[in-house]
Amino acid sequence: FRSVGAKIFWVAASFVLPIAVLLWLMVDGLNGYIHFAQTEVRGGEYQAALEKLLEAVLDHQGASLTCSHPAECGDKLKDAAAAVDQGFAAVKSADAKHGVALQFTADGLAKRNRQTLTVDQVERRWKAVIGTGLVPDGAAYAATVAELRGMITHVGDTSNLILDPDLDSYYLMDVTLLALPQTQDRMGRMRAMAAALHSDASPAKRQALAVEAALMQQADLDRAVGSVQTSFNEDANFYGVSPTLKRNLTGPLEKYKQTSEALIAMARRMADGESVPPAEFAAADANADRKSTRLNS
């Protein structure tokens, strides 16, 4: 009996052992996919907060261009500053939840030469500028926008968003992590350049605005629209057609396209010498910025 029992045991063990190994490998592989997806979700939440903060900073810039001192702007600049504060609070909340996982740590930032891109440091430098009682100049806004774009890049690098191997979602990654942040940065520069034309409409200044308008058309708008369209085209080739992809993006994409084209056309008219009221250009710029943020959310 013991001999037969031993034989049965070893026969069973010869089947159980490879099955157990295969089961372990399968579970380990699934856990890897789950961890990958969880990291992407963390990155998406962190990036959404950064995008809102970037929009608030650009809105603050738009408000500041209408005055030479905060006292002249009254509640308008105060509200814009409050929106920036709320934006920083949202990023801090995202950082508290996901900062370690996304390597917003001293070591994680240092090994990528991004030591200065913690939310506390960026906020401290921002407050040092607006706390002087003077309206920040274009360089101050450009520095903050560059830092926020650097943080968005870091999120993409550490959240796996940049690594997406499927063409449909890869092209969406290109839009959300690269094209639209670049667009928003350029809109801020164009807003400042258009405001400066009212005091210095020299050919060089107008040419500089024309160059930015051309870049916004080719490097920003055409790129974003083309990438989203490619994502639509490739959707069926990866895990089947998504029931929400085209439905959720078509409207925001069209509004982003319309408002961006209107801003580009206005900038080109100004570059050709036409006088456009500062408030009108600022409103068109802010509208295009909001639609780009909506597309990116």
Short mmCIF file of C-alpha atoms in Angstrom, two decimals:
data_model
loop_
_atom_site.label_atom_id
_atom_site.label_comp_id
_atom_site.label_asym_id
_atom_site.label_seq_id
_atom_site.Cartn_x
_atom_site.Cartn_y
_atom_site.Cartn_z
CA PHE A 1 0.00 0.00 0.00
CA ARG A 2 2.75 2.38 0.94
CA SER A 3 4.55 1.63 -2.32
CA VAL A 4 1.42 2.27 -4.38
CA GLY A 5 0.67 5.39 -2.36
CA ALA A 6 4.20 6.65 -2.90
CA LYS A 7 3.90 6.09 -6.62
CA ILE A 8 0.61 7.98 -6.74
CA PHE A 9 2.15 10.82 -4.73
CA TRP A 10 5.14 11.19 -7.05
CA VAL A 11 3.01 10.93 -10.16
CA ALA A 12 0.72 13.64 -8.80
CA ALA A 13 3.71 15.75 -7.77
CA SER A 14 5.17 15.49 -11.27
CA PHE A 15 2.00 17.16 -12.57
CA VAL A 16 1.44 19.58 -9.71
CA LEU A 17 4.93 21.08 -9.74
CA PRO A 18 4.93 22.33 -13.36
CA ILE A 19 1.32 23.47 -12.99
CA ALA A 20 2.29 25.43 -9.87
CA VAL A 21 5.25 27.00 -11.70
CA LEU A 22 3.06 27.95 -14.66
CA LEU A 23 0.43 29.38 -12.32
CA TRP A 24 3.07 31.44 -10.52
CA LEU A 25 4.44 32.77 -13.82
CA MET A 26 0.93 33.64 -15.02
CA VAL A 27 0.03 35.47 -11.80
CA ASP A 28 3.38 37.26 -11.80
CA GLY A 29 2.79 38.38 -15.38
CA LEU A 30 -0.72 39.61 -14.56
CA ASN A 31 0.60 41.48 -11.54
CA GLY A 32 3.13 43.16 -13.82
CA TYR A 33 0.37 44.35 -16.14
CA ILE A 34 -1.69 45.54 -13.17
CA HIS A 35 1.26 47.47 -11.74
CA PHE A 36 1.94 49.00 -15.17
CA ALA A 37 -1.68 50.16 -15.46
CA GLN A 38 -1.77 51.48 -11.90
CA THR A 39 1.33 53.56 -12.58
CA GLU A 40 -0.31 54.98 -15.70
CA VAL A 41 -3.38 55.94 -13.66
CA ARG A 42 -1.18 57.71 -11.11
CA GLY A 43 0.56 59.56 -13.91
CA GLY A 44 -2.75 60.59 -15.43
CA GLU A 45 -4.00 62.05 -12.14
CA TYR A 46 -0.75 63.91 -11.51
CA GLN A 47 -0.62 65.25 -15.05
CA ALA A 48 -4.24 66.46 -14.90
CA ALA A 49 -3.38 68.56 -11.83
CA LEU A 50 -0.30 69.98 -13.56
CA GLU A 51 -2.33 70.88 -16.66
CA LYS A 52 -4.84 72.81 -14.54
CA LEU A 53 -2.01 74.67 -12.81
CA LEU A 54 -0.39 75.48 -16.16
CA GLU A 55 -3.69 76.88 -17.41
CA ALA A 56 -4.03 79.01 -14.26
CA VAL A 57 -0.51 80.43 -14.66
CA LEU A 58 -1.24 81.36 -18.28
CA ASP A 59 -4.54 82.97 -17.23
CA HIS A 60 -2.61 84.97 -14.63
CA GLN A 61 -0.27 86.12 -17.37
CA GLY A 62 -3.24 87.19 -19.48
CA ALA A 63 -4.63 89.22 -16.59
CA SER A 64 -1.28 90.84 -15.89
CA LEU A 65 -0.88 92.03 -19.48
CA THR A 66 -3.75 94.45 -19.02
CA CYS A 67 -2.04 96.42 -16.26
CA SER A 68 1.37 97.62 -15.12
CA HIS A 69 0.74 97.12 -11.39
CA PRO A 70 -1.47 94.66 -9.47
CA ALA A 71 -3.46 97.52 -7.95
CA GLU A 72 -4.68 98.46 -11.41
CA CYS A 73 -6.14 95.02 -12.02
CA GLY A 74 -8.12 94.74 -8.81
CA ASP A 75 -10.16 91.59 -8.43
CA LYS A 76 -9.20 90.31 -11.87
CA LEU A 77 -5.57 89.68 -10.94
CA LYS A 78 -6.57 88.62 -7.41
CA ASP A 79 -8.88 85.94 -8.81
CA ALA A 80 -6.17 84.77 -11.19
CA ALA A 81 -3.69 84.49 -8.30
CA ALA A 82 -6.25 82.52 -6.28
CA ALA A 83 -6.69 80.10 -9.19
CA VAL A 84 -2.92 79.56 -9.28
CA ASP A 85 -2.94 78.88 -5.53
CA GLN A 86 -5.70 76.32 -6.03
CA GLY A 87 -3.69 74.77 -8.82
CA PHE A 88 -0.65 74.39 -6.60
CA ALA A 89 -2.85 72.88 -3.88
CA ALA A 90 -4.18 70.29 -6.35
CA VAL A 91 -0.66 69.38 -7.47
CA LYS A 92 0.43 69.06 -3.84
CA SER A 93 -2.47 66.70 -3.23
CA ALA A 94 -1.49 64.60 -6.24
CA ASP A 95 2.12 64.65 -5.08
CA ALA A 96 1.15 63.43 -1.61
CA LYS A 97 -0.71 60.48 -3.19
CA HIS A 98 1.60 59.60 -6.06
CA GLY A 99 4.83 61.55 -5.70
CA VAL A 100 6.93 58.68 -4.37
CA ALA A 101 5.60 56.21 -6.93
CA LEU A 102 6.32 58.69 -9.73
CA GLN A 103 9.80 59.40 -8.35
CA PHE A 104 9.19 63.02 -7.39
CA THR A 105 11.79 62.39 -4.73
CA ALA A 106 15.27 63.81 -4.20
CA ASP A 107 16.90 60.72 -5.71
CA GLY A 108 14.37 60.25 -8.50
CA LEU A 109 14.67 63.86 -9.65
CA ALA A 110 18.44 64.10 -9.14
CA LYS A 111 19.29 61.16 -11.38
CA ARG A 112 17.42 62.93 -14.19
CA ASN A 113 18.94 66.36 -13.43
CA ARG A 114 15.54 67.70 -12.34
CA GLN A 115 16.37 68.51 -8.73
CA THR A 116 14.49 71.83 -8.84
CA LEU A 117 11.19 70.37 -10.08
CA THR A 118 9.46 69.63 -6.79
CA VAL A 119 6.10 71.31 -6.37
CA ASP A 120 7.26 73.10 -3.22
CA GLN A 121 10.26 74.63 -4.98
CA VAL A 122 8.27 75.69 -8.03
CA GLU A 123 5.61 77.27 -5.81
CA ARG A 124 8.22 79.02 -3.71
CA ARG A 125 9.83 80.59 -6.79
CA TRP A 126 6.43 81.60 -8.14
CA LYS A 127 5.44 83.27 -4.88
CA ALA A 128 8.81 85.01 -4.68
CA VAL A 129 7.96 86.72 -7.96
CA ILE A 130 4.34 87.68 -7.37
CA GLY A 131 5.02 88.50 -3.71
CA THR A 132 7.19 91.48 -4.69
CA GLY A 133 4.09 93.58 -5.39
CA LEU A 134 5.01 93.88 -9.07
CA VAL A 135 3.44 92.22 -12.06
CA PRO A 136 5.70 89.33 -13.17
CA ASP A 137 7.45 89.96 -16.46
CA GLY A 138 7.41 87.59 -19.41
CA ALA A 139 10.58 85.86 -18.28
CA ALA A 140 9.05 84.99 -14.92
CA TYR A 141 6.02 83.40 -16.57
CA ALA A 142 8.23 81.59 -19.09
CA ALA A 143 10.34 80.16 -16.26
CA THR A 144 7.29 78.84 -14.38
CA VAL A 145 5.75 77.38 -17.55
CA ALA A 146 9.06 75.68 -18.39
CA GLU A 147 9.20 74.16 -14.91
CA LEU A 148 5.63 72.85 -15.16
CA ARG A 149 6.37 71.37 -18.57
CA GLY A 150 9.44 69.73 -17.04
CA MET A 151 7.24 68.19 -14.35
CA ILE A 152 4.83 66.92 -17.02
CA THR A 153 7.77 65.34 -18.83
CA HIS A 154 8.88 63.70 -15.58
CA VAL A 155 5.39 62.28 -15.07
CA GLY A 156 5.46 60.83 -18.56
CA ASP A 157 8.89 59.27 -18.01
CA THR A 158 8.07 57.67 -14.66
CA SER A 159 4.43 56.66 -15.15
CA ASN A 160 4.86 54.43 -18.22
CA LEU A 161 2.65 56.78 -20.24
CA ILE A 162 5.56 57.49 -22.58
CA LEU A 163 6.11 53.74 -23.14
CA ASP A 164 2.70 52.81 -24.53
CA PRO A 165 3.34 50.20 -27.27
CA ASP A 166 -0.08 50.39 -28.96
CA LEU A 167 -0.37 52.88 -31.81
CA ASP A 168 -3.81 54.18 -30.88
CA SER A 169 -2.87 55.11 -27.32
CA TYR A 170 0.71 56.02 -28.27
CA TYR A 171 -0.51 58.86 -30.47
CA LEU A 172 -2.79 60.07 -27.71
CA MET A 173 0.25 60.08 -25.44
CA ASP A 174 2.04 62.28 -27.97
CA VAL A 175 -0.82 64.77 -27.81
CA THR A 176 -1.28 64.86 -24.06
CA LEU A 177 2.36 64.79 -22.92
CA LEU A 178 4.10 66.65 -25.72
CA ALA A 179 2.00 68.54 -28.26
CA LEU A 180 -0.55 70.26 -26.01
CA PRO A 181 1.87 71.39 -23.25
CA GLN A 182 4.02 72.86 -26.04
CA THR A 183 0.92 74.57 -27.46
CA GLN A 184 0.03 76.12 -24.12
CA ASP A 185 3.58 77.36 -23.67
CA ARG A 186 3.50 78.98 -27.10
CA MET A 187 0.13 80.60 -26.42
CA GLY A 188 1.61 82.33 -23.39
CA ARG A 189 4.48 83.70 -25.47
CA MET A 190 2.14 84.86 -28.22
CA ARG A 191 -0.08 86.63 -25.69
CA ALA A 192 2.91 88.59 -24.38
CA MET A 193 4.24 89.32 -27.87
CA ALA A 194 0.85 90.60 -29.06
CA ALA A 195 0.56 92.90 -26.04
CA ALA A 196 4.07 94.28 -26.70
CA LEU A 197 3.16 95.16 -30.30
CA HIS A 198 0.97 98.02 -29.06
CA SER A 199 4.05 99.86 -27.82
CA ASP A 200 6.55 98.56 -30.39
CA ALA A 201 5.14 97.43 -33.74
CA SER A 202 8.52 97.24 -35.45
CA PRO A 203 8.94 94.82 -38.39
CA ALA A 204 11.13 92.60 -36.23
CA LYS A 205 8.48 92.30 -33.52
CA ARG A 206 5.74 91.59 -36.06
CA GLN A 207 7.93 89.01 -37.78
CA ALA A 208 8.56 87.27 -34.46
CA LEU A 209 4.80 86.96 -33.89
CA ALA A 210 4.35 85.64 -37.43
CA VAL A 211 6.95 82.95 -36.76
CA GLU A 212 5.16 81.86 -33.57
CA ALA A 213 1.85 81.73 -35.43
CA ALA A 214 3.40 79.53 -38.14
CA LEU A 215 4.93 77.24 -35.53
CA MET A 216 1.63 77.00 -33.69
CA GLN A 217 -0.03 75.93 -36.95
CA GLN A 218 2.56 73.38 -38.00
CA ALA A 219 4.25 72.12 -34.83
CA ASP A 220 1.25 72.32 -32.50
CA LEU A 221 -2.16 72.30 -34.16
CA ASP A 222 -1.40 70.14 -37.19
CA ARG A 223 0.57 67.72 -35.03
CA ALA A 224 -2.17 67.36 -32.40
CA VAL A 225 -4.98 66.97 -34.92
CA GLY A 226 -2.93 64.47 -36.94
CA SER A 227 -2.03 62.41 -33.88
CA VAL A 228 -5.63 62.22 -32.67
CA GLN A 229 -6.78 61.23 -36.15
CA THR A 230 -4.13 58.50 -36.28
CA SER A 231 -5.36 57.26 -32.92
CA PHE A 232 -8.88 57.04 -34.36
CA ASN A 233 -7.59 55.19 -37.42
CA GLU A 234 -5.60 52.66 -35.36
CA ASP A 235 -8.23 52.10 -32.68
CA ALA A 236 -9.72 49.00 -34.30
CA ASN A 237 -6.30 47.37 -34.62
CA PHE A 238 -5.64 47.16 -30.86
CA TYR A 239 -8.11 45.29 -28.65
CA GLY A 240 -11.06 46.29 -30.81
CA VAL A 241 -12.86 49.59 -31.26
CA SER A 242 -13.21 51.68 -28.12
CA PRO A 243 -16.85 52.80 -27.71
CA THR A 244 -15.79 56.07 -26.07
CA LEU A 245 -12.56 57.18 -27.78
CA LYS A 246 -13.94 58.92 -30.85
CA ARG A 247 -17.17 59.94 -29.14
CA ASN A 248 -15.38 61.70 -26.27
CA LEU A 249 -12.59 63.34 -28.28
CA THR A 250 -14.28 64.52 -31.48
CA GLY A 251 -16.07 67.49 -29.89
CA PRO A 252 -13.13 68.79 -27.81
CA LEU A 253 -10.78 68.28 -30.76
CA GLU A 254 -12.98 70.34 -33.08
CA LYS A 255 -13.30 73.17 -30.54
CA TYR A 256 -9.53 73.14 -29.96
CA LYS A 257 -9.02 73.30 -33.74
CA GLN A 258 -11.49 76.16 -34.22
CA THR A 259 -10.17 78.33 -31.39
CA SER A 260 -6.54 77.70 -32.32
CA GLU A 261 -7.17 78.57 -35.96
CA ALA A 262 -8.91 81.78 -34.88
CA LEU A 263 -5.94 82.73 -32.69
CA ILE A 264 -3.43 81.94 -35.44
CA ALA A 265 -5.40 84.03 -37.94
CA MET A 266 -5.55 86.95 -35.50
CA ALA A 267 -1.82 86.74 -34.82
CA ARG A 268 -1.12 86.75 -38.56
CA ARG A 269 -3.28 89.83 -39.04
CA MET A 270 -1.35 91.61 -36.31
CA ALA A 271 1.93 90.51 -37.89
CA ASP A 272 0.70 92.08 -41.15
CA GLY A 273 0.17 95.39 -39.37
CA GLU A 274 -3.52 95.25 -38.41
CA SER A 275 -4.38 96.72 -35.02
CA VAL A 276 -6.19 94.28 -32.73
CA PRO A 277 -7.30 95.43 -29.25
CA PRO A 278 -5.23 93.74 -26.52
CA ALA A 279 -8.34 92.51 -24.73
CA GLU A 280 -9.60 90.88 -27.93
CA PHE A 281 -6.36 88.99 -28.54
CA ALA A 282 -6.09 88.02 -24.85
CA ALA A 283 -9.65 86.66 -24.94
CA ALA A 284 -8.97 84.62 -28.08
CA ASP A 285 -5.74 83.31 -26.59
CA ALA A 286 -7.41 82.37 -23.31
CA ASN A 287 -10.25 80.65 -25.16
CA ALA A 288 -7.82 78.57 -27.23
CA ASP A 289 -5.87 77.74 -24.08
CA ARG A 290 -9.02 76.53 -22.30
CA LYS A 291 -9.99 74.34 -25.25
CA SER A 292 -6.52 72.81 -25.39
CA THR A 293 -6.78 72.04 -21.67
CA ARG A 294 -10.24 70.53 -22.20
CA LEU A 295 -8.86 68.29 -24.94
CA ASN A 296 -6.04 67.25 -22.63
CA SER A 297 -8.28 66.41 -19.67
#
